[in-house]
Amino acid sequence: MTAPPRPPSVDTLARSLSSSGLPHPILVDIARAAIDGGDIESAPARADEFRRTLLTPVVNATGVLLHTNLGRAPLAHHQDASAQTVEFDLSTGQRGSRQAAVGQLFARLCGAEAAMVVNNNASAVLLVVAALAAGRDVPVSRGESVEIGGSFRVPEVMEQSGARLIDVGTTNRTRLADYVAAIARPDVDAAIVLKVHPSNYRVEGFVEETGVSELATLDVPVVADIGSGLIDATCPWLKGAPPAWLAGEPAAVQTLADGADLVTFSGDKLLGGPQAGIIAGRADLVERCLRHPLARALRPGGLVLHSLQQTALTYLDRRVTTDIAFWKMVATPVADLQARADAIVSAIGDVRPTARAERTEALPGAGSAPGVTMPSAGVVVEGDVLDVLRRHDPPVIARSRDDHTSLDLRSVDPADDTTVIAALRR
Ligand SMILES: *Cc1c(COP(=O)(O)O)cnc(C)c1O
């Protein structure tokens, strides 16, 4: 009788997986799981599966420029491991404010007295409402009591901040008189009026909303959550007029000029920067936000501050369409995208003779400008090959419909076209 072959030791199996590039302790866990599962052959596949759970750079060929699941605005950011003046004043040698550098730049960009930044726009709204209205009332239009991105719900943010939401008007129509009446109610102690841009949906038909300039006639500070982070509706960084798809998007400069006392917006939507929330407007109100204990809990680290500073300097320098990936994608002429699509089709033609270039419609994404598209171009191949594309290294993320796979090139950096070709040739 011969003894059954002995399973390899956990350590030997782990070492045999070292080409996966994963650290040894992780490979030990994977080897142990494979041996315990009685399936030693599965170890390389398990290592591969694990590697695919890590944050991985991908080629975004979905045509959704700010793809929420792919990190919204793509951003190149590199920082040396050197000390930096996060909270240090170079002129006095004393402790400084971590908000000073980035705050002054965003104030300048938005035409505001002051600005500060927190981790995201949800925290910006939470902080503003907590600092200015805790224990008091905040009138909000019923048409703007929205949910954004699944977890940002205006009534819940209000509750967390300790302020009381006062519903104003109706879902489709809210007039200035409705706000006046709400504020005049004897049981209402309105601290601010909150206007929220319903970023990800649109009500059409018999609709009326009260604009910021009208709200500014009220006796209460107006806070506008514009969400998208468009800095200036005239887009002075673009050649020519602002694109049509931006028409419904509120912008920081104009909202403040219309009389908003504060605006809040995201850093990684139309601004094109890192995940952050920006609060800009009246200096006394920003100061109250800075002093609130939540400001400490919600403050960004040096990495984000530095990245935001670079983003703001890029805007002030008018290098937006060359240095901010999102705006570079927006500014690319369709003819360029078509030429790239044609080149890709001819490069893969021997393997996929049915591939063709086609006109497509790209989307801004991240809940910005719902229902609008921008002209684009891409490549369509027969069959649903999404899985194959995702398994390519680096993965390519596309979209499928009617047993076709569509790759939109507006969201793809031209340098990644070779990756798209290699993935499609598989
Ligand atoms: C996107 C958005 C938010 C949430 O912003 P995050 O940066 O994702 O936290 C809040 N309000 C509006 C109007 C938005 O569009």
CSV table of C-alpha atoms and ligand atoms in Angstrom, one decimal:
chain,number,residue,atom,x,y,z
A,1,MET,CA,0.0,0.0,0.0
A,2,THR,CA,1.4,3.4,-1.0
A,3,ALA,CA,0.6,6.5,1.1
A,4,PRO,CA,-1.3,9.2,-0.7
A,5,PRO,CA,0.9,12.0,-2.0
A,6,ARG,CA,1.5,14.6,0.7
A,7,PRO,CA,0.1,18.0,0.0
A,8,PRO,CA,2.7,20.7,-0.4
A,9,SER,CA,3.4,22.8,2.7
A,10,VAL,CA,1.5,26.1,2.9
A,11,ASP,CA,4.8,27.9,2.6
A,12,THR,CA,6.0,26.1,-0.5
A,13,LEU,CA,2.6,26.7,-2.2
A,14,ALA,CA,2.7,30.4,-1.2
A,15,ARG,CA,6.3,30.7,-2.6
A,16,SER,CA,5.1,29.2,-5.9
A,17,LEU,CA,2.7,32.1,-6.3
A,18,SER,CA,5.3,34.8,-5.9
A,19,SER,CA,5.0,35.9,-9.5
A,20,SER,CA,1.6,37.3,-8.7
A,21,GLY,CA,3.4,40.2,-7.0
A,22,LEU,CA,1.3,39.9,-3.9
A,23,PRO,CA,3.1,40.1,-0.5
A,24,HIS,CA,4.0,36.8,1.1
A,25,PRO,CA,1.6,37.0,4.1
A,26,ILE,CA,-1.3,37.4,1.7
A,27,LEU,CA,0.0,34.4,-0.4
A,28,VAL,CA,0.2,32.3,2.8
A,29,ASP,CA,-3.5,33.0,3.4
A,30,ILE,CA,-4.4,32.1,-0.1
A,31,ALA,CA,-2.3,28.9,-0.1
A,32,ARG,CA,-3.8,27.9,3.2
A,33,ALA,CA,-7.4,28.4,1.9
A,34,ALA,CA,-6.6,26.4,-1.2
A,35,ILE,CA,-5.1,23.5,0.8
A,36,ASP,CA,-8.0,23.6,3.3
A,37,GLY,CA,-10.4,23.6,0.4
A,38,GLY,CA,-8.7,20.5,-0.9
A,39,ASP,CA,-8.1,22.3,-4.2
A,40,ILE,CA,-4.4,23.1,-4.5
A,41,GLU,CA,-4.7,23.7,-8.3
A,42,SER,CA,-7.0,26.7,-7.6
A,43,ALA,CA,-4.2,28.6,-5.8
A,44,PRO,CA,-3.0,30.7,-8.8
A,45,ALA,CA,-6.6,31.6,-9.7
A,46,ARG,CA,-7.3,32.6,-6.1
A,47,ALA,CA,-4.2,34.8,-6.1
A,48,ASP,CA,-5.4,36.4,-9.3
A,49,GLU,CA,-8.9,36.9,-7.9
A,50,PHE,CA,-7.3,38.6,-4.8
A,51,ARG,CA,-5.2,40.9,-7.0
A,52,ARG,CA,-8.4,42.0,-8.8
A,53,THR,CA,-9.9,43.1,-5.5
A,54,LEU,CA,-7.2,45.8,-5.1
A,55,LEU,CA,-7.6,49.3,-6.4
A,56,THR,CA,-6.5,49.0,-10.1
A,57,PRO,CA,-5.9,51.6,-12.8
A,58,VAL,CA,-8.3,51.0,-15.7
A,59,VAL,CA,-9.1,52.4,-19.1
A,60,ASN,CA,-12.5,54.0,-18.9
A,61,ALA,CA,-14.1,53.4,-22.3
A,62,THR,CA,-17.7,53.8,-21.0
A,63,GLY,CA,-18.0,57.4,-22.3
A,64,VAL,CA,-19.1,58.5,-18.8
A,65,LEU,CA,-16.4,61.1,-18.1
A,66,LEU,CA,-16.9,61.3,-14.4
A,67,HIS,CA,-17.7,57.7,-13.6
A,68,THR,CA,-18.7,57.4,-10.0
A,69,ASN,CA,-17.5,53.8,-9.7
A,70,LEU,CA,-14.2,54.7,-11.4
A,71,GLY,CA,-13.3,57.5,-9.0
A,72,ARG,CA,-15.0,60.4,-10.9
A,73,ALA,CA,-12.5,62.9,-12.2
A,74,PRO,CA,-9.3,61.2,-13.3
A,75,LEU,CA,-6.4,62.9,-11.6
A,76,ALA,CA,-2.6,62.8,-11.9
A,77,HIS,CA,-1.1,63.6,-8.6
A,78,HIS,CA,2.4,63.0,-7.4
A,79,GLN,CA,3.9,64.1,-4.1
A,80,ASP,CA,7.4,63.7,-2.7
A,81,ALA,CA,7.8,62.4,0.8
A,82,SER,CA,8.9,65.8,2.0
A,83,ALA,CA,7.5,67.9,4.8
A,84,GLN,CA,5.2,70.7,3.5
A,85,THR,CA,3.6,73.8,5.1
A,86,VAL,CA,0.3,72.1,5.8
A,87,GLU,CA,-0.1,74.1,9.1
A,88,PHE,CA,3.0,76.3,9.1
A,89,ASP,CA,3.3,80.0,8.4
A,90,LEU,CA,6.6,80.6,6.6
A,91,SER,CA,6.6,84.3,7.3
A,92,THR,CA,6.2,84.0,11.1
A,93,GLY,CA,7.6,80.5,11.7
A,94,GLN,CA,4.5,79.9,13.8
A,95,ARG,CA,1.7,77.5,13.4
A,96,GLY,CA,-0.5,78.4,10.5
A,97,SER,CA,-4.0,77.4,9.2
A,98,ARG,CA,-4.3,74.3,7.0
A,99,GLN,CA,-7.1,76.2,5.2
A,100,ALA,CA,-5.2,79.3,4.3
A,101,ALA,CA,-3.4,78.3,1.1
A,102,VAL,CA,-6.2,76.5,-0.6
A,103,GLY,CA,-8.9,78.8,0.9
A,104,GLN,CA,-7.5,81.9,-0.6
A,105,LEU,CA,-7.1,80.4,-4.0
A,106,PHE,CA,-10.7,79.1,-4.1
A,107,ALA,CA,-12.0,82.4,-2.8
A,108,ARG,CA,-10.2,84.1,-5.7
A,109,LEU,CA,-11.5,81.6,-8.2
A,110,CYS,CA,-15.1,81.8,-7.0
A,111,GLY,CA,-15.1,85.6,-6.5
A,112,ALA,CA,-15.8,85.0,-2.8
A,113,GLU,CA,-14.5,86.7,0.4
A,114,ALA,CA,-13.3,83.4,1.8
A,115,ALA,CA,-13.3,79.6,1.2
A,116,MET,CA,-12.4,76.4,3.0
A,117,VAL,CA,-12.3,72.7,2.1
A,118,VAL,CA,-13.4,69.5,3.7
A,119,ASN,CA,-13.4,65.8,2.6
A,120,ASN,CA,-16.3,65.9,0.1
A,121,ASN,CA,-19.4,67.9,-0.7
A,122,ALA,CA,-21.6,65.8,1.6
A,123,SER,CA,-19.4,66.9,4.5
A,124,ALA,CA,-19.4,70.5,3.3
A,125,VAL,CA,-23.2,70.6,3.5
A,126,LEU,CA,-23.2,68.8,6.8
A,127,LEU,CA,-20.7,71.3,8.3
A,128,VAL,CA,-22.4,74.4,7.0
A,129,VAL,CA,-25.8,73.4,8.3
A,130,ALA,CA,-24.3,72.2,11.6
A,131,ALA,CA,-22.3,75.4,12.1
A,132,LEU,CA,-25.0,77.9,11.0
A,133,ALA,CA,-28.3,76.2,11.9
A,134,ALA,CA,-27.9,73.5,14.6
A,135,GLY,CA,-30.9,73.8,16.9
A,136,ARG,CA,-32.7,76.1,14.5
A,137,ASP,CA,-34.7,75.7,11.3
A,138,VAL,CA,-33.7,75.5,7.6
A,139,PRO,CA,-36.4,76.0,4.9
A,140,VAL,CA,-35.8,73.8,1.8
A,141,SER,CA,-38.0,73.5,-1.2
A,142,ARG,CA,-39.9,70.2,-1.5
A,143,GLY,CA,-38.5,70.0,-5.0
A,144,GLU,CA,-34.9,70.1,-3.7
A,145,SER,CA,-35.3,67.7,-0.8
A,146,VAL,CA,-33.3,65.2,-2.9
A,147,GLU,CA,-31.2,62.1,-2.6
A,148,ILE,CA,-27.9,62.2,-4.4
A,149,GLY,CA,-25.7,59.1,-5.0
A,150,GLY,CA,-27.7,56.8,-2.8
A,151,SER,CA,-26.5,58.0,0.5
A,152,PHE,CA,-26.7,61.8,0.5
A,153,ARG,CA,-30.3,62.6,1.4
A,154,VAL,CA,-31.0,66.2,2.3
A,155,PRO,CA,-33.5,65.3,5.1
A,156,GLU,CA,-31.0,62.9,6.7
A,157,VAL,CA,-28.0,65.4,6.4
A,158,MET,CA,-30.3,68.0,8.1
A,159,GLU,CA,-31.1,65.6,10.9
A,160,GLN,CA,-27.4,64.7,11.5
A,161,SER,CA,-26.5,68.4,11.6
A,162,GLY,CA,-29.0,69.0,14.4
A,163,ALA,CA,-31.1,71.5,12.3
A,164,ARG,CA,-34.8,71.1,11.6
A,165,LEU,CA,-35.9,70.8,7.9
A,166,ILE,CA,-38.8,73.0,7.0
A,167,ASP,CA,-40.5,71.9,3.8
A,168,VAL,CA,-41.4,74.7,1.5
A,169,GLY,CA,-43.7,74.7,-1.6
A,170,THR,CA,-44.5,71.6,-3.6
A,171,THR,CA,-42.4,69.1,-5.5
A,172,ASN,CA,-42.8,70.9,-8.8
A,173,ARG,CA,-43.3,74.5,-7.9
A,174,THR,CA,-41.8,76.6,-5.1
A,175,ARG,CA,-42.2,80.4,-5.2
A,176,LEU,CA,-40.5,83.1,-3.2
A,177,ALA,CA,-43.8,83.7,-1.4
A,178,ASP,CA,-43.6,80.2,-0.1
A,179,TYR,CA,-40.2,80.9,1.5
A,180,VAL,CA,-41.5,84.2,2.9
A,181,ALA,CA,-44.5,82.5,4.5
A,182,ALA,CA,-42.3,79.7,5.9
A,183,ILE,CA,-39.9,82.1,7.5
A,184,ALA,CA,-42.7,84.2,8.9
A,185,ARG,CA,-44.4,81.3,10.7
A,186,PRO,CA,-44.3,81.9,14.5
A,187,ASP,CA,-43.0,78.4,15.2
A,188,VAL,CA,-40.1,78.8,12.7
A,189,ASP,CA,-36.7,80.1,13.6
A,190,ALA,CA,-35.0,80.1,10.2
A,191,ALA,CA,-31.2,80.3,10.5
A,192,ILE,CA,-30.4,79.9,6.7
A,193,VAL,CA,-32.3,79.0,3.6
A,194,LEU,CA,-30.8,76.0,1.8
A,195,LYS,CA,-31.0,75.7,-2.0
A,196,VAL,CA,-29.9,72.3,-3.3
A,197,HIS,CA,-29.2,71.6,-7.0
A,198,PRO,CA,-31.1,68.4,-7.8
A,199,SER,CA,-28.1,67.2,-9.7
A,200,ASN,CA,-29.1,63.8,-10.8
A,201,TYR,CA,-32.7,64.2,-11.9
A,202,ARG,CA,-34.9,66.7,-13.7
A,203,VAL,CA,-38.6,67.6,-13.3
A,204,GLU,CA,-40.1,68.8,-16.6
A,205,GLY,CA,-43.4,70.4,-17.4
A,206,PHE,CA,-45.3,72.6,-14.9
A,207,VAL,CA,-42.2,73.5,-12.9
A,208,GLU,CA,-41.1,76.6,-11.0
A,209,GLU,CA,-38.2,77.1,-8.7
A,210,THR,CA,-37.0,80.2,-6.9
A,211,GLY,CA,-33.7,81.4,-8.0
A,212,VAL,CA,-30.8,82.5,-5.8
A,213,SER,CA,-31.3,86.2,-6.7
A,214,GLU,CA,-34.9,86.1,-5.4
A,215,LEU,CA,-33.9,84.1,-2.3
A,216,ALA,CA,-31.2,86.8,-1.7
A,217,THR,CA,-34.0,89.3,-1.0
A,218,LEU,CA,-34.9,87.3,2.2
A,219,ASP,CA,-33.6,88.3,5.6
A,220,VAL,CA,-31.9,85.0,6.1
A,221,PRO,CA,-28.5,83.9,4.7
A,222,VAL,CA,-28.8,81.8,1.5
A,223,VAL,CA,-26.6,78.6,1.2
A,224,ALA,CA,-26.6,77.0,-2.2
A,225,ASP,CA,-25.4,73.5,-2.6
A,226,ILE,CA,-24.5,73.6,-6.3
A,227,GLY,CA,-23.0,70.1,-6.2
A,228,SER,CA,-21.3,69.9,-9.6
A,229,GLY,CA,-18.4,72.2,-8.9
A,230,LEU,CA,-18.6,74.2,-12.2
A,231,ILE,CA,-16.5,77.3,-11.3
A,232,ASP,CA,-17.7,79.8,-13.9
A,233,ALA,CA,-20.7,79.4,-16.2
A,234,THR,CA,-18.8,81.3,-19.0
A,235,CYS,CA,-16.0,78.7,-18.9
A,236,PRO,CA,-13.3,81.2,-19.7
A,237,TRP,CA,-10.8,78.4,-20.0
A,238,LEU,CA,-12.5,77.0,-23.1
A,239,LYS,CA,-12.1,78.4,-26.6
A,240,GLY,CA,-15.5,79.6,-27.7
A,241,ALA,CA,-18.9,79.4,-26.0
A,242,PRO,CA,-19.6,77.0,-23.1
A,243,PRO,CA,-20.9,73.6,-24.4
A,244,ALA,CA,-24.7,73.2,-24.6
A,245,TRP,CA,-24.7,70.3,-22.2
A,246,LEU,CA,-23.6,72.6,-19.4
A,247,ALA,CA,-26.6,74.9,-19.7
A,248,GLY,CA,-28.5,73.6,-16.6
A,249,GLU,CA,-25.5,73.5,-14.3
A,250,PRO,CA,-25.2,76.2,-11.6
A,251,ALA,CA,-21.7,77.7,-11.3
A,252,ALA,CA,-20.0,79.1,-8.2
A,253,VAL,CA,-19.1,82.5,-9.6
A,254,GLN,CA,-22.6,83.3,-10.8
A,255,THR,CA,-24.4,81.8,-7.8
A,256,LEU,CA,-22.3,84.0,-5.5
A,257,ALA,CA,-22.8,87.0,-7.7
A,258,ASP,CA,-26.6,86.4,-7.6
A,259,GLY,CA,-26.4,86.8,-3.9
A,260,ALA,CA,-25.8,83.4,-2.3
A,261,ASP,CA,-24.0,83.9,1.0
A,262,LEU,CA,-22.3,80.5,0.7
A,263,VAL,CA,-21.9,77.9,-2.0
A,264,THR,CA,-20.8,74.3,-1.5
A,265,PHE,CA,-19.6,71.9,-4.2
A,266,SER,CA,-17.6,68.8,-4.9
A,267,GLY,CA,-13.9,68.8,-5.9
A,268,ASP,CA,-14.1,65.7,-8.2
A,269,LYS,CA,-17.0,66.5,-10.4
A,270,LEU,CA,-16.9,69.3,-13.0
A,271,LEU,CA,-14.0,71.0,-11.2
A,272,GLY,CA,-11.9,68.0,-12.2
A,273,GLY,CA,-9.9,67.8,-9.0
A,274,PRO,CA,-9.5,65.3,-6.1
A,275,GLN,CA,-12.4,64.2,-3.8
A,276,ALA,CA,-13.1,67.2,-1.7
A,277,GLY,CA,-15.9,69.6,-0.7
A,278,ILE,CA,-15.4,73.3,-1.1
A,279,ILE,CA,-17.3,76.0,0.9
A,280,ALA,CA,-17.0,79.5,-0.4
A,281,GLY,CA,-18.7,82.8,0.3
A,282,ARG,CA,-19.0,85.4,3.1
A,283,ALA,CA,-15.9,85.5,5.4
A,284,ASP,CA,-17.9,85.6,8.6
A,285,LEU,CA,-19.9,82.5,7.7
A,286,VAL,CA,-16.8,80.6,6.5
A,287,GLU,CA,-15.2,81.5,9.8
A,288,ARG,CA,-18.1,80.0,11.8
A,289,CYS,CA,-17.7,76.8,9.8
A,290,LEU,CA,-13.9,76.8,10.5
A,291,ARG,CA,-14.5,77.1,14.2
A,292,HIS,CA,-17.1,74.3,14.4
A,293,PRO,CA,-15.7,71.1,16.0
A,294,LEU,CA,-16.8,69.1,13.0
A,295,ALA,CA,-14.4,71.1,10.8
A,296,ARG,CA,-11.5,69.2,12.5
A,297,ALA,CA,-13.2,65.8,11.9
A,298,LEU,CA,-13.9,66.6,8.2
A,299,ARG,CA,-10.5,68.2,7.3
A,300,PRO,CA,-8.5,66.9,4.3
A,301,GLY,CA,-4.9,65.8,4.6
A,302,GLY,CA,-1.9,67.3,2.9
A,303,LEU,CA,-2.2,65.1,-0.1
A,304,VAL,CA,-5.7,66.4,-1.0
A,305,LEU,CA,-4.8,70.0,0.0
A,306,HIS,CA,-1.8,69.9,-2.3
A,307,SER,CA,-3.8,68.4,-5.1
A,308,LEU,CA,-6.5,71.0,-4.7
A,309,GLN,CA,-3.9,73.8,-4.7
A,310,GLN,CA,-2.6,72.5,-8.0
A,311,THR,CA,-6.1,72.3,-9.4
A,312,ALA,CA,-6.9,75.9,-8.4
A,313,LEU,CA,-3.5,77.2,-9.8
A,314,THR,CA,-4.3,75.4,-13.1
A,315,TYR,CA,-7.6,77.3,-13.3
A,316,LEU,CA,-6.0,80.6,-12.5
A,317,ASP,CA,-3.3,79.9,-15.1
A,318,ARG,CA,-5.9,79.0,-17.7
A,319,ARG,CA,-4.2,75.6,-18.3
A,320,VAL,CA,-7.5,73.8,-17.7
A,321,THR,CA,-7.9,72.1,-21.0
A,322,THR,CA,-4.4,70.8,-21.1
A,323,ASP,CA,-3.8,70.0,-17.5
A,324,ILE,CA,-7.1,68.9,-16.1
A,325,ALA,CA,-8.0,65.4,-17.5
A,326,PHE,CA,-11.8,66.0,-17.3
A,327,TRP,CA,-11.7,69.2,-19.3
A,328,LYS,CA,-9.2,67.8,-21.7
A,329,MET,CA,-11.7,65.1,-22.5
A,330,VAL,CA,-14.5,67.7,-22.9
A,331,ALA,CA,-12.4,69.9,-25.2
A,332,THR,CA,-11.4,67.1,-27.6
A,333,PRO,CA,-12.9,67.7,-31.0
A,334,VAL,CA,-15.2,64.8,-32.3
A,335,ALA,CA,-13.1,64.7,-35.4
A,336,ASP,CA,-10.0,63.6,-33.3
A,337,LEU,CA,-12.1,60.9,-31.6
A,338,GLN,CA,-13.3,59.7,-35.0
A,339,ALA,CA,-9.8,59.5,-36.4
A,340,ARG,CA,-8.7,57.5,-33.3
A,341,ALA,CA,-11.7,55.2,-33.7
A,342,ASP,CA,-10.8,54.6,-37.3
A,343,ALA,CA,-7.2,53.8,-36.4
A,344,ILE,CA,-8.3,51.3,-33.7
A,345,VAL,CA,-10.7,49.6,-36.2
A,346,SER,CA,-7.9,49.2,-38.8
A,347,ALA,CA,-5.4,47.9,-36.1
A,348,ILE,CA,-7.8,45.1,-35.0
A,349,GLY,CA,-9.4,44.5,-38.4
A,350,ASP,CA,-7.6,41.2,-39.0
A,351,VAL,CA,-8.9,39.7,-35.7
A,352,ARG,CA,-12.2,41.4,-35.6
A,353,PRO,CA,-13.3,42.2,-39.2
A,354,THR,CA,-16.8,43.3,-38.0
A,355,ALA,CA,-15.5,46.0,-35.7
A,356,ARG,CA,-16.6,49.5,-36.9
A,357,ALA,CA,-16.1,53.1,-35.8
A,358,GLU,CA,-19.3,54.8,-34.8
A,359,ARG,CA,-20.7,58.1,-33.6
A,360,THR,CA,-21.6,57.9,-29.9
A,361,GLU,CA,-22.9,60.1,-27.1
A,362,ALA,CA,-20.7,60.6,-24.1
A,363,LEU,CA,-22.0,61.7,-20.7
A,364,PRO,CA,-20.5,64.1,-18.1
A,365,GLY,CA,-21.5,61.7,-15.3
A,366,ALA,CA,-21.4,62.0,-11.5
A,367,GLY,CA,-24.9,63.2,-11.6
A,368,SER,CA,-23.9,66.4,-13.4
A,369,ALA,CA,-26.2,67.6,-16.2
A,370,PRO,CA,-28.7,64.8,-16.1
A,371,GLY,CA,-30.2,63.8,-19.5
A,372,VAL,CA,-27.7,65.6,-21.6
A,373,THR,CA,-24.9,64.2,-23.8
A,374,MET,CA,-22.0,65.4,-25.8
A,375,PRO,CA,-21.1,64.2,-29.3
A,376,SER,CA,-18.4,61.5,-29.3
A,377,ALA,CA,-17.0,58.6,-31.3
A,378,GLY,CA,-15.9,55.1,-30.5
A,379,VAL,CA,-15.6,51.5,-31.6
A,380,VAL,CA,-18.3,48.8,-31.7
A,381,VAL,CA,-17.5,45.1,-31.8
A,382,GLU,CA,-19.9,42.2,-32.1
A,383,GLY,CA,-20.8,40.2,-29.0
A,384,ASP,CA,-20.7,41.0,-25.3
A,385,VAL,CA,-16.9,41.0,-24.6
A,386,LEU,CA,-17.1,43.1,-21.4
A,387,ASP,CA,-15.7,40.2,-19.4
A,388,VAL,CA,-12.7,39.7,-21.7
A,389,LEU,CA,-11.9,43.4,-21.7
A,390,ARG,CA,-12.1,43.5,-17.9
A,391,ARG,CA,-9.7,40.7,-17.6
A,392,HIS,CA,-7.1,42.4,-19.8
A,393,ASP,CA,-4.1,44.0,-18.0
A,394,PRO,CA,-4.8,46.9,-17.5
A,395,PRO,CA,-8.5,46.3,-17.5
A,396,VAL,CA,-10.7,48.1,-20.1
A,397,ILE,CA,-14.2,49.0,-18.9
A,398,ALA,CA,-16.8,49.4,-21.8
A,399,ARG,CA,-20.5,49.1,-22.2
A,400,SER,CA,-22.6,46.5,-24.0
A,401,ARG,CA,-26.1,46.6,-25.6
A,402,ASP,CA,-27.9,44.2,-28.0
A,403,ASP,CA,-25.0,41.7,-28.0
A,404,HIS,CA,-22.6,44.4,-29.1
A,405,THR,CA,-19.8,46.0,-27.1
A,406,SER,CA,-19.3,49.7,-27.4
A,407,LEU,CA,-16.1,51.6,-26.4
A,408,ASP,CA,-16.4,55.4,-26.3
A,409,LEU,CA,-13.1,57.2,-26.8
A,410,ARG,CA,-14.0,60.5,-25.2
A,411,SER,CA,-13.3,59.1,-21.8
A,412,VAL,CA,-10.1,57.3,-23.0
A,413,ASP,CA,-6.7,59.1,-22.8
A,414,PRO,CA,-5.2,58.9,-26.3
A,415,ALA,CA,-2.1,57.2,-24.7
A,416,ASP,CA,-4.4,54.3,-23.8
A,417,ASP,CA,-5.5,53.6,-27.3
A,418,THR,CA,-2.8,50.9,-27.6
A,419,THR,CA,-4.2,49.2,-24.5
A,420,VAL,CA,-7.7,49.3,-26.1
A,421,ILE,CA,-6.2,47.7,-29.3
A,422,ALA,CA,-4.4,45.0,-27.4
A,423,ALA,CA,-7.5,44.2,-25.3
A,424,LEU,CA,-9.8,44.1,-28.4
A,425,ARG,CA,-7.3,41.8,-30.2
A,426,ARG,CA,-7.6,39.1,-27.5
B,1,LIG,C1,-22.7,65.3,-5.7
B,1,LIG,C2,-23.5,66.1,-4.8
B,1,LIG,C3,-23.4,66.0,-3.4
B,1,LIG,C4,-22.5,65.0,-2.8
B,1,LIG,O1,-21.2,65.4,-3.1
B,1,LIG,P1,-19.9,64.4,-2.7
B,1,LIG,O2,-18.7,65.2,-3.1
B,1,LIG,O3,-20.1,63.2,-3.5
B,1,LIG,O4,-20.0,64.2,-1.2
B,1,LIG,C5,-24.2,66.9,-2.7
B,1,LIG,N1,-25.0,67.7,-3.2
B,1,LIG,C6,-25.1,67.9,-4.6
B,1,LIG,C7,-26.1,68.9,-5.1
B,1,LIG,C8,-24.4,67.1,-5.4
B,1,LIG,O5,-24.5,67.2,-6.8
